[in-house]
PDB file of C-alpha atoms in Angstrom:
ATOM      1  CA  MET A   1      93.292 136.530 105.647  1.00 79.00           C
ATOM      2  CA  GLU A   2      95.913 134.723 107.653  1.00 83.00           C
ATOM      3  CA  LEU A   3      93.131 133.341 110.012  1.00 89.00           C
ATOM      4  CA  PHE A   4      91.344 131.942 106.919  1.00 91.00           C
ATOM      5  CA  TRP A   5      94.427 130.199 105.633  1.00 90.00           C
ATOM      6  CA  GLU A   6      95.211 128.753 109.068  1.00 91.00           C
ATOM      7  CA  ILE A   7      91.647 127.271 109.447  1.00 92.00           C
ATOM      8  CA  VAL A   8      91.878 125.698 105.955  1.00 92.00           C
ATOM      9  CA  ILE A   9      95.262 124.209 106.736  1.00 92.00           C
ATOM     10  CA  SER A  10      94.279 123.104 110.097  1.00 93.00           C
ATOM     11  CA  ALA A  11      90.947 121.465 108.486  1.00 93.00           C
ATOM     12  CA  LEU A  12      92.958 119.793 105.879  1.00 92.00           C
ATOM     13  CA  MET A  13      95.460 118.298 108.457  1.00 92.00           C
ATOM     14  CA  VAL A  14      92.686 117.112 110.863  1.00 93.00           C
ATOM     15  CA  ILE A  15      90.844 115.509 107.822  1.00 92.00           C
ATOM     16  CA  GLY A  16      94.057 113.934 106.668  1.00 92.00           C
ATOM     17  CA  GLY A  17      94.717 112.509 110.170  1.00 92.00           C
ATOM     18  CA  VAL A  18      91.119 111.071 110.647  1.00 92.00           C
ATOM     19  CA  PHE A  19      91.254 109.345 107.202  1.00 91.00           C
ATOM     20  CA  GLY A  20      94.619 107.906 107.871  1.00 91.00           C
ATOM     21  CA  LEU A  21      93.385 106.650 111.261  1.00 92.00           C
ATOM     22  CA  VAL A  22      90.284 105.364 109.827  1.00 91.00           C
ATOM     23  CA  GLY A  23      92.160 103.385 107.024  1.00 90.00           C
ATOM     24  CA  SER A  24      94.448 101.729 109.208  1.00 90.00           C
ATOM     25  CA  TYR A  25      91.848 100.763 111.600  1.00 91.00           C
ATOM     26  CA  GLY A  26      89.852  99.235 108.757  1.00 90.00           C
ATOM     27  CA  LEU A  27      93.013  97.110 108.046  1.00 88.00           C
ATOM     28  CA  VAL A  28      92.639  95.680 111.634  1.00 89.00           C
ATOM     29  CA  LYS A  29      88.990  95.522 111.774  1.00 88.00           C
ATOM     30  CA  LEU A  30      87.534  94.221 108.514  1.00 87.00           C
ATOM     31  CA  PRO A  31      86.775  90.477 108.397  1.00 87.00           C
ATOM     32  CA  ASP A  32      88.387  89.097 105.164  1.00 86.00           C
ATOM     33  CA  PRO A  33      91.315  89.892 102.910  1.00 83.00           C
ATOM     34  CA  MET A  34      89.311  91.244  99.943  1.00 85.00           C
ATOM     35  CA  THR A  35      87.460  93.761 102.181  1.00 86.00           C
ATOM     36  CA  ARG A  36      90.645  94.648 104.163  1.00 87.00           C
ATOM     37  CA  LEU A  37      92.084  95.655 100.654  1.00 86.00           C
ATOM     38  CA  HIS A  38      89.468  98.189 100.376  1.00 86.00           C
ATOM     39  CA  ALA A  39      90.158 100.314 103.630  1.00 85.00           C
ATOM     40  CA  PRO A  40      93.849 101.386 103.410  1.00 82.00           C
ATOM     41  CA  THR A  41      94.238 101.830  99.565  1.00 75.00           C
ATOM     42  CA  LYS A  42      91.137 104.324  99.664  1.00 72.00           C
ATOM     43  CA  ALA A  43      91.302 106.011 102.880  1.00 72.00           C
ATOM     44  CA  THR A  44      95.093 106.391 103.403  1.00 72.00           C
ATOM     45  CA  THR A  45      95.572 107.965  99.791  1.00 78.00           C
ATOM     46  CA  VAL A  46      92.861 110.556 100.645  1.00 84.00           C
ATOM     47  CA  GLY A  47      94.556 111.151 104.036  1.00 89.00           C
ATOM     48  CA  VAL A  48      97.982 111.610 102.644  1.00 89.00           C
ATOM     49  CA  GLY A  49      96.724 113.748  99.910  1.00 89.00           C
ATOM     50  CA  SER A  50      95.015 116.338 102.163  1.00 91.00           C
ATOM     51  CA  VAL A  51      98.199 116.326 104.353  1.00 91.00           C
ATOM     52  CA  LEU A  52     100.347 117.016 101.321  1.00 90.00           C
ATOM     53  CA  ILE A  53      97.968 119.664 100.083  1.00 90.00           C
ATOM     54  CA  ALA A  54      97.974 121.255 103.660  1.00 91.00           C
ATOM     55  CA  SER A  55     101.705 121.317 103.560  1.00 90.00           C
ATOM     56  CA  MET A  56     101.778 122.937 100.108  1.00 90.00           C
ATOM     57  CA  LEU A  57      99.449 125.718 101.366  1.00 90.00           C
ATOM     58  CA  TYR A  58     101.448 126.141 104.572  1.00 90.00           C
ATOM     59  CA  PHE A  59     104.723 126.773 102.884  1.00 89.00           C
ATOM     60  CA  ALA A  60     103.074 128.760 100.279  1.00 89.00           C
ATOM     61  CA  VAL A  61     101.099 131.268 102.640  1.00 88.00           C
ATOM     62  CA  PHE A  62     103.438 131.351 105.763  1.00 86.00           C
ATOM     63  CA  ARG A  63     106.805 130.786 104.305  1.00 82.00           C
ATOM     64  CA  ASP A  64     106.262 132.613 100.847  1.00 80.00           C
ATOM     65  CA  ASP A  65     107.896 129.628  98.802  1.00 78.00           C
ATOM     66  CA  LEU A  66     105.439 127.778  96.697  1.00 80.00           C
ATOM     67  CA  SER A  67     106.770 124.412  95.823  1.00 78.00           C
ATOM     68  CA  LEU A  68     104.946 121.870  93.666  1.00 81.00           C
ATOM     69  CA  HIS A  69     106.760 118.917  95.177  1.00 78.00           C
ATOM     70  CA  GLU A  70     103.769 117.865  97.149  1.00 81.00           C
ATOM     71  CA  LEU A  71     101.536 117.809  94.024  1.00 86.00           C
ATOM     72  CA  MET A  72     104.157 115.393  92.552  1.00 87.00           C
ATOM     73  CA  ILE A  73     104.001 113.096  95.492  1.00 87.00           C
ATOM     74  CA  THR A  74     100.122 113.221  95.454  1.00 87.00           C
ATOM     75  CA  LEU A  75     100.022 112.546  91.699  1.00 88.00           C
ATOM     76  CA  PHE A  76     102.407 109.665  92.200  1.00 89.00           C
ATOM     77  CA  LEU A  77     100.355 108.065  95.027  1.00 87.00           C
ATOM     78  CA  PHE A  78      97.286 108.364  93.243  1.00 87.00           C
ATOM     79  CA  LEU A  79      98.657 106.837  90.159  1.00 89.00           C
ATOM     80  CA  THR A  80     100.452 103.946  91.985  1.00 89.00           C
ATOM     81  CA  ALA A  81      97.705 103.057  94.650  1.00 88.00           C
ATOM     82  CA  PRO A  82      95.362 101.366  92.167  1.00 88.00           C
ATOM     83  CA  ILE A  83      98.218  99.440  90.638  1.00 90.00           C
ATOM     84  CA  THR A  84      99.484  97.970  94.127  1.00 90.00           C
ATOM     85  CA  ALA A  85      95.824  97.299  94.885  1.00 88.00           C
ATOM     86  CA  HIS A  86      95.333  95.351  91.664  1.00 89.00           C
ATOM     87  CA  PHE A  87      98.547  93.288  92.304  1.00 89.00           C
ATOM     88  CA  ILE A  88      97.626  92.502  95.911  1.00 89.00           C
ATOM     89  CA  ALA A  89      94.146  91.455  94.703  1.00 88.00           C
ATOM     90  CA  LYS A  90      95.707  89.180  92.062  1.00 87.00           C
ATOM     91  CA  ALA A  91      98.038  87.819  94.511  1.00 88.00           C
ATOM     92  CA  ASN A  92      95.167  87.023  96.896  1.00 87.00           C
ATOM     93  CA  MET A  93      93.048  85.344  94.181  1.00 85.00           C
ATOM     94  CA  HIS A  94      96.085  83.116  93.291  1.00 83.00           C
ATOM     95  CA  ARG A  95      96.633  81.971  96.804  1.00 83.00           C
ATOM     96  CA  ASP A  96      93.124  81.784  98.371  1.00 81.00           C
ATOM     97  CA  TRP A  97      90.420  81.419  95.674  1.00 79.00           C
ATOM     98  CA  LYS A  98      89.747  78.730  93.138  1.00 78.00           C
ATOM     99  CA  ALA A  99      88.325  79.353  89.639  1.00 74.00           C
ATOM    100  CA  GLU A 100      85.279  77.328  90.467  1.00 75.00           C
ATOM    101  CA  ASP A 101      84.299  79.698  93.371  1.00 77.00           C
ATOM    102  CA  LEU A 102      84.249  82.774  91.219  1.00 77.00           C
ATOM    103  CA  PRO A 103      81.672  84.002  88.708  1.00 78.00           C
ATOM    104  CA  ARG A 104      82.934  83.512  85.314  1.00 78.00           C
ATOM    105  CA  PRO A 105      84.183  86.593  83.327  1.00 76.00           C
ATOM    106  CA  GLN A 106      82.443  87.572  80.145  1.00 79.00           C
ATOM    107  CA  GLY A 107      83.559  85.854  76.922  1.00 76.00           C
ATOM    108  CA  ASP A 108      85.070  82.413  76.419  1.00 74.00           C
ATOM    109  CA  GLY A 109      88.303  82.745  78.516  1.00 73.00           C
ATOM    110  CA  GLN A 110      88.873  82.052  82.121  1.00 74.00           C
ATOM    111  CA  TRP A 111      90.121  84.729  84.695  1.00 75.00           C
ATOM    112  CA  ALA A 112      93.573  85.565  83.367  1.00 73.00           C
ATOM    113  CA  ILE A 113      95.180  84.674  86.871  1.00 71.00           C
ATOM    114  CA  TYR A 114      94.003  81.021  86.466  1.00 73.00           C
ATOM    115  CA  GLU A 115      95.209  80.586  82.804  1.00 69.00           C
ATOM    116  CA  ILE A 116      98.321  78.632  82.674  1.00 60.00           C
ATOM    117  CA  ASP A 117      99.574  79.806  79.403  1.00 54.00           C
ATOM    118  CA  SER A 118      98.547  83.426  79.820  1.00 50.00           C
ATOM    119  CA  ASP A 119     102.218  84.147  80.153  1.00 55.00           C
ATOM    120  CA  THR A 120     105.079  82.787  78.200  1.00 59.00           C
ATOM    121  CA  SER A 121     105.636  79.288  79.461  1.00 58.00           C
ATOM    122  CA  ALA A 122     108.552  77.036  79.066  1.00 62.00           C
ATOM    123  CA  GLU A 123     106.874  75.017  76.333  1.00 65.00           C
ATOM    124  CA  GLU A 124     106.339  78.115  74.307  1.00 64.00           C
ATOM    125  CA  LEU A 125     109.911  79.059  74.765  1.00 63.00           C
ATOM    126  CA  ASP A 126     110.998  75.620  73.369  1.00 71.00           C
ATOM    127  CA  GLU A 127     108.697  76.070  70.475  1.00 73.00           C
ATOM    128  CA  ALA A 128     110.125  79.323  69.577  1.00 69.00           C
ATOM    129  CA  GLU A 129     113.487  77.993  69.833  1.00 71.00           C
ATOM    130  CA  GLU A 130     112.441  75.018  67.611  1.00 77.00           C
ATOM    131  CA  ALA A 131     110.887  77.418  65.037  1.00 76.00           C
ATOM    132  CA  GLU A 132     114.183  79.374  64.795  1.00 70.00           C
ATOM    133  CA  SER A 133     116.587  76.514  64.194  1.00 68.00           C
TER     134      SER A 133
ATOM    135  CA  MET B   1      95.596 126.647 115.836  1.00 82.00           C
ATOM    136  CA  ILE B   2      97.951 124.832 113.229  1.00 85.00           C
ATOM    137  CA  THR B   3     100.207 123.609 116.087  1.00 89.00           C
ATOM    138  CA  TYR B   4      97.193 121.807 117.527  1.00 92.00           C
ATOM    139  CA  ALA B   5      96.011 120.407 114.341  1.00 91.00           C
ATOM    140  CA  LEU B   6      99.618 119.296 113.536  1.00 92.00           C
ATOM    141  CA  MET B   7      99.681 117.386 116.787  1.00 93.00           C
ATOM    142  CA  PHE B   8      96.368 115.956 116.288  1.00 93.00           C
ATOM    143  CA  ALA B   9      97.413 114.561 112.690  1.00 93.00           C
ATOM    144  CA  ILE B  10     100.768 113.369 113.974  1.00 94.00           C
ATOM    145  CA  ALA B  11      98.982 111.462 116.883  1.00 94.00           C
ATOM    146  CA  CYS B  12      96.525 110.035 114.281  1.00 92.00           C
ATOM    147  CA  PHE B  13      99.278 108.730 111.969  1.00 93.00           C
ATOM    148  CA  THR B  14     101.179 107.367 114.881  1.00 94.00           C
ATOM    149  CA  LEU B  15      98.343 105.543 116.103  1.00 94.00           C
ATOM    150  CA  ALA B  16      97.645 104.233 112.501  1.00 92.00           C
ATOM    151  CA  LEU B  17     101.278 103.027 112.150  1.00 93.00           C
ATOM    152  CA  LEU B  18     100.650 101.085 115.505  1.00 94.00           C
ATOM    153  CA  PHE B  19      97.659  99.420 113.734  1.00 92.00           C
ATOM    154  CA  ASN B  20      99.626  98.646 110.784  1.00 91.00           C
ATOM    155  CA  LEU B  21     102.517  97.133 112.864  1.00 93.00           C
ATOM    156  CA  TYR B  22     100.002  94.990 114.749  1.00 93.00           C
ATOM    157  CA  ARG B  23      98.750  93.611 111.406  1.00 90.00           C
ATOM    158  CA  VAL B  24     102.160  93.002 110.033  1.00 91.00           C
ATOM    159  CA  VAL B  25     103.039  90.795 113.083  1.00 92.00           C
ATOM    160  CA  HIS B  26      99.498  89.220 113.380  1.00 88.00           C
ATOM    161  CA  ALA B  27      98.875  88.669 109.687  1.00 83.00           C
ATOM    162  CA  PRO B  28      96.356  85.898 108.776  1.00 85.00           C
ATOM    163  CA  GLY B  29      97.886  85.503 105.300  1.00 84.00           C
ATOM    164  CA  VAL B  30     100.960  86.676 103.453  1.00 88.00           C
ATOM    165  CA  THR B  31      98.977  89.189 101.341  1.00 88.00           C
ATOM    166  CA  ASP B  32      97.652  90.871 104.511  1.00 89.00           C
ATOM    167  CA  ARG B  33     101.278  91.359 105.521  1.00 91.00           C
ATOM    168  CA  LEU B  34     102.047  92.959 102.194  1.00 90.00           C
ATOM    169  CA  LEU B  35      99.028  95.162 102.296  1.00 90.00           C
ATOM    170  CA  ALA B  36     100.120  96.276 105.963  1.00 91.00           C
ATOM    171  CA  LEU B  37     103.487  97.081 104.779  1.00 91.00           C
ATOM    172  CA  ASP B  38     102.164  99.012 101.806  1.00 91.00           C
ATOM    173  CA  THR B  39      99.973 101.036 104.092  1.00 91.00           C
ATOM    174  CA  MET B  40     102.825 101.573 106.611  1.00 92.00           C
ATOM    175  CA  VAL B  41     104.848 103.185 103.699  1.00 91.00           C
ATOM    176  CA  ILE B  42     101.836 105.500 102.872  1.00 91.00           C
ATOM    177  CA  ASN B  43     101.556 106.429 106.692  1.00 91.00           C
ATOM    178  CA  THR B  44     105.217 107.115 106.979  1.00 92.00           C
ATOM    179  CA  ILE B  45     105.065 109.654 104.021  1.00 91.00           C
ATOM    180  CA  ALA B  46     102.398 111.644 105.796  1.00 91.00           C
ATOM    181  CA  LEU B  47     104.484 111.643 108.963  1.00 92.00           C
ATOM    182  CA  LEU B  48     107.540 112.767 107.114  1.00 92.00           C
ATOM    183  CA  VAL B  49     105.530 115.675 105.588  1.00 91.00           C
ATOM    184  CA  LEU B  50     103.973 116.708 108.968  1.00 91.00           C
ATOM    185  CA  PHE B  51     107.406 116.528 110.510  1.00 92.00           C
ATOM    186  CA  GLY B  52     108.586 118.748 107.782  1.00 90.00           C
ATOM    187  CA  ILE B  53     105.902 121.249 108.743  1.00 90.00           C
ATOM    188  CA  ALA B  54     106.573 121.089 112.466  1.00 90.00           C
ATOM    189  CA  GLU B  55     110.306 121.511 111.865  1.00 89.00           C
ATOM    190  CA  ASN B  56     109.667 124.356 109.436  1.00 85.00           C
ATOM    191  CA  THR B  57     112.013 123.034 106.736  1.00 84.00           C
ATOM    192  CA  ALA B  58     111.391 121.777 103.206  1.00 80.00           C
ATOM    193  CA  ILE B  59     114.021 119.141 103.266  1.00 85.00           C
ATOM    194  CA  PHE B  60     111.830 116.202 103.998  1.00 86.00           C
ATOM    195  CA  PHE B  61     109.931 116.250 100.605  1.00 86.00           C
ATOM    196  CA  GLU B  62     113.070 114.622  98.840  1.00 87.00           C
ATOM    197  CA  ALA B  63     112.748 111.942 101.496  1.00 89.00           C
ATOM    198  CA  SER B  64     109.101 111.514 100.885  1.00 89.00           C
ATOM    199  CA  VAL B  65     109.413 111.221  97.072  1.00 89.00           C
ATOM    200  CA  LEU B  66     112.054 108.670  97.617  1.00 91.00           C
ATOM    201  CA  PHE B  67     109.947 106.619 100.221  1.00 90.00           C
ATOM    202  CA  ALA B  68     106.861 106.618  97.743  1.00 89.00           C
ATOM    203  CA  MET B  69     108.863 105.459  94.915  1.00 91.00           C
ATOM    204  CA  VAL B  70     110.808 102.719  96.837  1.00 93.00           C
ATOM    205  CA  GLY B  71     107.545 101.754  98.550  1.00 91.00           C
ATOM    206  CA  PHE B  72     105.800 101.261  95.220  1.00 92.00           C
ATOM    207  CA  VAL B  73     108.515  99.187  93.508  1.00 93.00           C
ATOM    208  CA  SER B  74     109.040  96.945  96.764  1.00 93.00           C
ATOM    209  CA  THR B  75     105.312  96.294  96.964  1.00 91.00           C
ATOM    210  CA  VAL B  76     104.936  95.365  93.369  1.00 91.00           C
ATOM    211  CA  ALA B  77     108.029  93.278  93.446  1.00 91.00           C
ATOM    212  CA  TYR B  78     106.694  91.289  96.555  1.00 90.00           C
ATOM    213  CA  ALA B  79     103.298  90.843  94.931  1.00 89.00           C
ATOM    214  CA  LYS B  80     105.018  89.622  91.608  1.00 88.00           C
ATOM    215  CA  PHE B  81     107.003  87.209  93.706  1.00 89.00           C
ATOM    216  CA  ILE B  82     103.854  85.826  95.393  1.00 87.00           C
ATOM    217  CA  LEU B  83     102.118  85.479  92.194  1.00 84.00           C
ATOM    218  CA  ARG B  84     104.765  83.949  89.912  1.00 79.00           C
ATOM    219  CA  GLY B  85     107.485  82.788  92.225  1.00 78.00           C
ATOM    220  CA  ASP B  86     109.986  85.003  90.323  1.00 76.00           C
ATOM    221  CA  ILE B  87     110.293  88.666  90.033  1.00 74.00           C
ATOM    222  CA  ILE B  88     111.794  89.262  86.542  1.00 75.00           C
ATOM    223  CA  GLU B  89     110.979  86.463  84.272  1.00 68.00           C
TER     224      GLU B  89
END
C-alpha cells in the first residue's frame, strides 16, 4: 500500500513540476501580451494545485498528520487566479488597445474600461455636493 | 522514488523562476512585468511547499499562505494603479 501512495505522490509532484515549467516557458515564448496572459494563469495554478495535493497526501500517509492547510491554499489560489487575470487583462486593454479596434459588446454600451464616467468622477462628486447643499 | 520526484519538481520550479526572472527584466510592457511577478509568487509558493516536504516539516504552510495572500493583494493593487492611476479612490 505504501508503494501505491509513493507512486501517486511522485506522479503528482512530476505533473506539478512539468505544468509549472510549461506555464513559465509559455510566459517567455508566446508572442503577444494577451496570449501570454493565458499560459501562467492556467498552467501554474494546476501545477501548484497538484504539488499542494501531493504535499497533503505525503504528510497524511507518511507522517500520520492530515492537515487541510494545503486545500486552503489551493482554494485561495483557484479563487484569486481569475481575479488577477481579469485585472491584468483590463490593464492591458487600457494601455495597448483602443475601443475602435475591438468588436463592440452586446447592448448599447461600450466596453466598461473605455467608459469615462463608468466610475465616480470629479463632476459627479461636485453634483452630489451641490444637491446636498 | 519520492526523493527523485521531489528533486525533479524542485528543478522544474527553479527553472520556471528563472524564466520569470528573465521576463521581469526583459518585459515588453508593464503588464507583462506584472504578470511575470504574479507567476513568480505562484512558483515560489510551490517551491516553499516542496521545500517543506524535503525538510520534513509542516512549518512552511503558514509561510505559503501568507505569500499567497500578499501576492494576490499586491498584484491587484499594482493592476489597479496602472488602470486608474490611484489605488484607493
